[in-house]
């Protein structure tokens, strides 16, 4: 049985999924665009798998009469789409989102035209932007690492 872990950006909320995950998608509907603050929302259905929250409690926003969206109340990371037929978890919240490639696109009526051309844009590594601001050389990330930790955040945040 495969086990997947993940959580929010600040580490206040963590989850574990055990079992087969077969339904990974991208939703282009306007509601998902707003909920994720992005051009589309990558979601992974955990229907049929054993899903559990292992740290913290998510906040919820009721986006439809039967649907709630879970998010971290501390850092704002979108976490879930919760409907009567199951829960879908934000793909980027998994510790290894590359292991869950999308298999279908939903809400294509709301798809933004340039999304199909994103791969044509020039690409740069993160470090290429260091010259843009001297503060970037001294940045310290407070993002939770992509694995479970016994305690978070660490005591020595300076």
GROMACS .gro file of C-alpha atoms in nm:
model
  158
    1UNK     CA    1   0.000   0.000   0.000
    2UNK     CA    2   0.138   0.340  -0.099
    3UNK     CA    3   0.149   0.618   0.159
    4UNK     CA    4   0.157   0.987   0.071
    5UNK     CA    5   0.216   1.276   0.310
    6UNK     CA    6   0.178   1.648   0.284
    7UNK     CA    7   0.069   1.968   0.449
    8UNK     CA    8   0.054   2.343   0.437
    9UNK     CA    9   0.343   2.578   0.373
   10UNK     CA   10   0.400   2.673   0.737
   11UNK     CA   11   0.373   2.316   0.875
   12UNK     CA   12   0.082   2.385   1.110
   13UNK     CA   13  -0.129   2.128   0.923
   14UNK     CA   14  -0.013   1.785   0.801
   15UNK     CA   15  -0.193   1.488   0.649
   16UNK     CA   16  -0.135   1.127   0.543
   17UNK     CA   17  -0.304   0.926   0.267
   18UNK     CA   18  -0.267   0.548   0.245
   19UNK     CA   19  -0.395   0.354  -0.054
   20UNK     CA   20  -0.435   0.389  -0.427
   21UNK     CA   21  -0.483   0.736  -0.567
   22UNK     CA   22  -0.606   0.731  -0.925
   23UNK     CA   23  -0.788   1.060  -0.977
   24UNK     CA   24  -0.560   1.359  -1.010
   25UNK     CA   25  -0.700   1.652  -1.203
   26UNK     CA   26  -0.677   2.017  -1.292
   27UNK     CA   27  -0.987   2.233  -1.255
   28UNK     CA   28  -1.018   2.551  -1.460
   29UNK     CA   29  -1.352   2.673  -1.322
   30UNK     CA   30  -1.361   3.029  -1.192
   31UNK     CA   31  -1.439   2.912  -0.837
   32UNK     CA   32  -1.119   2.704  -0.826
   33UNK     CA   33  -0.917   2.987  -0.982
   34UNK     CA   34  -1.030   3.216  -0.701
   35UNK     CA   35  -0.984   2.955  -0.426
   36UNK     CA   36  -0.624   2.885  -0.533
   37UNK     CA   37  -0.537   3.238  -0.644
   38UNK     CA   38  -0.411   3.082  -0.965
   39UNK     CA   39  -0.497   3.013  -1.329
   40UNK     CA   40  -0.625   2.665  -1.233
   41UNK     CA   41  -0.642   2.430  -0.936
   42UNK     CA   42  -0.457   2.096  -0.931
   43UNK     CA   43  -0.652   1.854  -0.710
   44UNK     CA   44  -0.608   1.490  -0.607
   45UNK     CA   45  -0.912   1.287  -0.504
   46UNK     CA   46  -0.853   1.073  -0.196
   47UNK     CA   47  -1.187   0.893  -0.237
   48UNK     CA   48  -1.142   0.527  -0.144
   49UNK     CA   49  -0.807   0.583   0.028
   50UNK     CA   50  -0.739   0.617   0.400
   51UNK     CA   51  -0.705   0.992   0.460
   52UNK     CA   52  -0.617   1.143   0.797
   53UNK     CA   53  -0.507   1.477   0.940
   54UNK     CA   54  -0.190   1.420   1.144
   55UNK     CA   55  -0.127   1.774   1.271
   56UNK     CA   56  -0.343   2.081   1.319
   57UNK     CA   57  -0.693   2.169   1.213
   58UNK     CA   58  -0.788   2.334   0.888
   59UNK     CA   59  -1.022   2.627   0.857
   60UNK     CA   60  -1.311   2.594   0.613
   61UNK     CA   61  -1.491   2.819   0.369
   62UNK     CA   62  -1.828   2.713   0.227
   63UNK     CA   63  -1.795   2.789  -0.145
   64UNK     CA   64  -2.115   2.615  -0.255
   65UNK     CA   65  -2.424   2.494  -0.069
   66UNK     CA   66  -2.273   2.143  -0.046
   67UNK     CA   67  -1.901   2.216  -0.079
   68UNK     CA   68  -1.639   2.338   0.167
   69UNK     CA   69  -1.279   2.430   0.096
   70UNK     CA   70  -1.019   2.368   0.364
   71UNK     CA   71  -0.715   2.590   0.413
   72UNK     CA   72  -0.450   2.667   0.673
   73UNK     CA   73  -0.564   2.950   0.898
   74UNK     CA   74  -0.201   3.044   0.969
   75UNK     CA   75  -0.038   3.059   0.625
   76UNK     CA   76  -0.343   3.044   0.394
   77UNK     CA   77  -0.236   2.738   0.193
   78UNK     CA   78  -0.537   2.592   0.005
   79UNK     CA   79  -0.575   2.230   0.118
   80UNK     CA   80  -0.906   2.065   0.029
   81UNK     CA   81  -1.221   2.060  -0.179
   82UNK     CA   82  -1.477   1.871   0.032
   83UNK     CA   83  -1.803   1.756  -0.130
   84UNK     CA   84  -2.064   1.494  -0.037
   85UNK     CA   85  -1.900   1.243  -0.274
   86UNK     CA   86  -1.548   1.279  -0.136
   87UNK     CA   87  -1.247   1.494  -0.061
   88UNK     CA   88  -0.987   1.624  -0.305
   89UNK     CA   89  -0.656   1.756  -0.174
   90UNK     CA   90  -0.452   2.033  -0.335
   91UNK     CA   91  -0.182   1.857  -0.538
   92UNK     CA   92   0.084   2.109  -0.437
   93UNK     CA   93   0.021   2.032  -0.069
   94UNK     CA   94   0.159   1.678  -0.114
   95UNK     CA   95   0.525   1.637  -0.021
   96UNK     CA   96   0.592   1.486  -0.365
   97UNK     CA   97   0.336   1.628  -0.608
   98UNK     CA   98   0.535   1.491  -0.903
   99UNK     CA   99   0.416   1.142  -0.805
  100UNK     CA  100   0.053   1.241  -0.876
  101UNK     CA  101   0.037   1.367  -1.237
  102UNK     CA  102  -0.303   1.491  -1.355
  103UNK     CA  103  -0.510   1.262  -1.575
  104UNK     CA  104  -0.799   1.495  -1.666
  105UNK     CA  105  -0.897   1.861  -1.683
  106UNK     CA  106  -1.232   1.981  -1.547
  107UNK     CA  107  -1.412   2.313  -1.588
  108UNK     CA  108  -1.259   2.376  -1.928
  109UNK     CA  109  -1.529   2.634  -2.000
  110UNK     CA  110  -1.336   2.862  -1.760
  111UNK     CA  111  -0.992   2.777  -1.895
  112UNK     CA  112  -0.780   3.086  -1.957
  113UNK     CA  113  -0.653   3.085  -2.315
  114UNK     CA  114  -0.283   3.133  -2.247
  115UNK     CA  115  -0.262   2.834  -2.011
  116UNK     CA  116  -0.202   2.606  -2.309
  117UNK     CA  117   0.106   2.813  -2.397
  118UNK     CA  118   0.279   2.839  -2.058
  119UNK     CA  119   0.539   2.583  -2.165
  120UNK     CA  120   0.647   2.826  -2.441
  121UNK     CA  121   0.757   3.096  -2.193
  122UNK     CA  122   1.127   3.139  -2.119
  123UNK     CA  123   1.235   2.968  -1.797
  124UNK     CA  124   1.487   3.070  -1.533
  125UNK     CA  125   1.610   2.904  -1.214
  126UNK     CA  126   1.522   3.079  -0.887
  127UNK     CA  127   1.882   3.189  -0.835
  128UNK     CA  128   1.873   3.390  -1.159
  129UNK     CA  129   1.672   3.657  -0.974
  130UNK     CA  130   1.930   3.719  -0.698
  131UNK     CA  131   2.071   4.028  -0.869
  132UNK     CA  132   1.726   4.192  -0.863
  133UNK     CA  133   1.743   4.264  -0.489
  134UNK     CA  134   2.027   4.250  -0.240
  135UNK     CA  135   1.791   4.117   0.030
  136UNK     CA  136   1.742   3.798  -0.172
  137UNK     CA  137   2.093   3.680  -0.083
  138UNK     CA  138   1.997   3.681   0.285
  139UNK     CA  139   1.653   3.520   0.261
  140UNK     CA  140   1.584   3.241   0.510
  141UNK     CA  141   1.293   3.012   0.425
  142UNK     CA  142   1.040   2.932   0.697
  143UNK     CA  143   0.859   2.686   0.473
  144UNK     CA  144   0.800   2.343   0.624
  145UNK     CA  145   1.021   2.077   0.459
  146UNK     CA  146   0.864   1.818   0.229
  147UNK     CA  147   0.853   1.542   0.493
  148UNK     CA  148   0.697   1.484   0.833
  149UNK     CA  149   0.870   1.643   1.132
  150UNK     CA  150   0.812   1.565   1.500
  151UNK     CA  151   0.786   1.935   1.591
  152UNK     CA  152   0.726   2.245   1.384
  153UNK     CA  153   0.820   2.527   1.374
  154UNK     CA  154   1.175   2.493   1.498
  155UNK     CA  155   1.264   2.706   1.800
  156UNK     CA  156   1.550   2.896   1.635
  157UNK     CA  157   1.366   3.119   1.386
  158UNK     CA  158   1.565   3.439   1.356
   0.00000   0.00000   0.00000
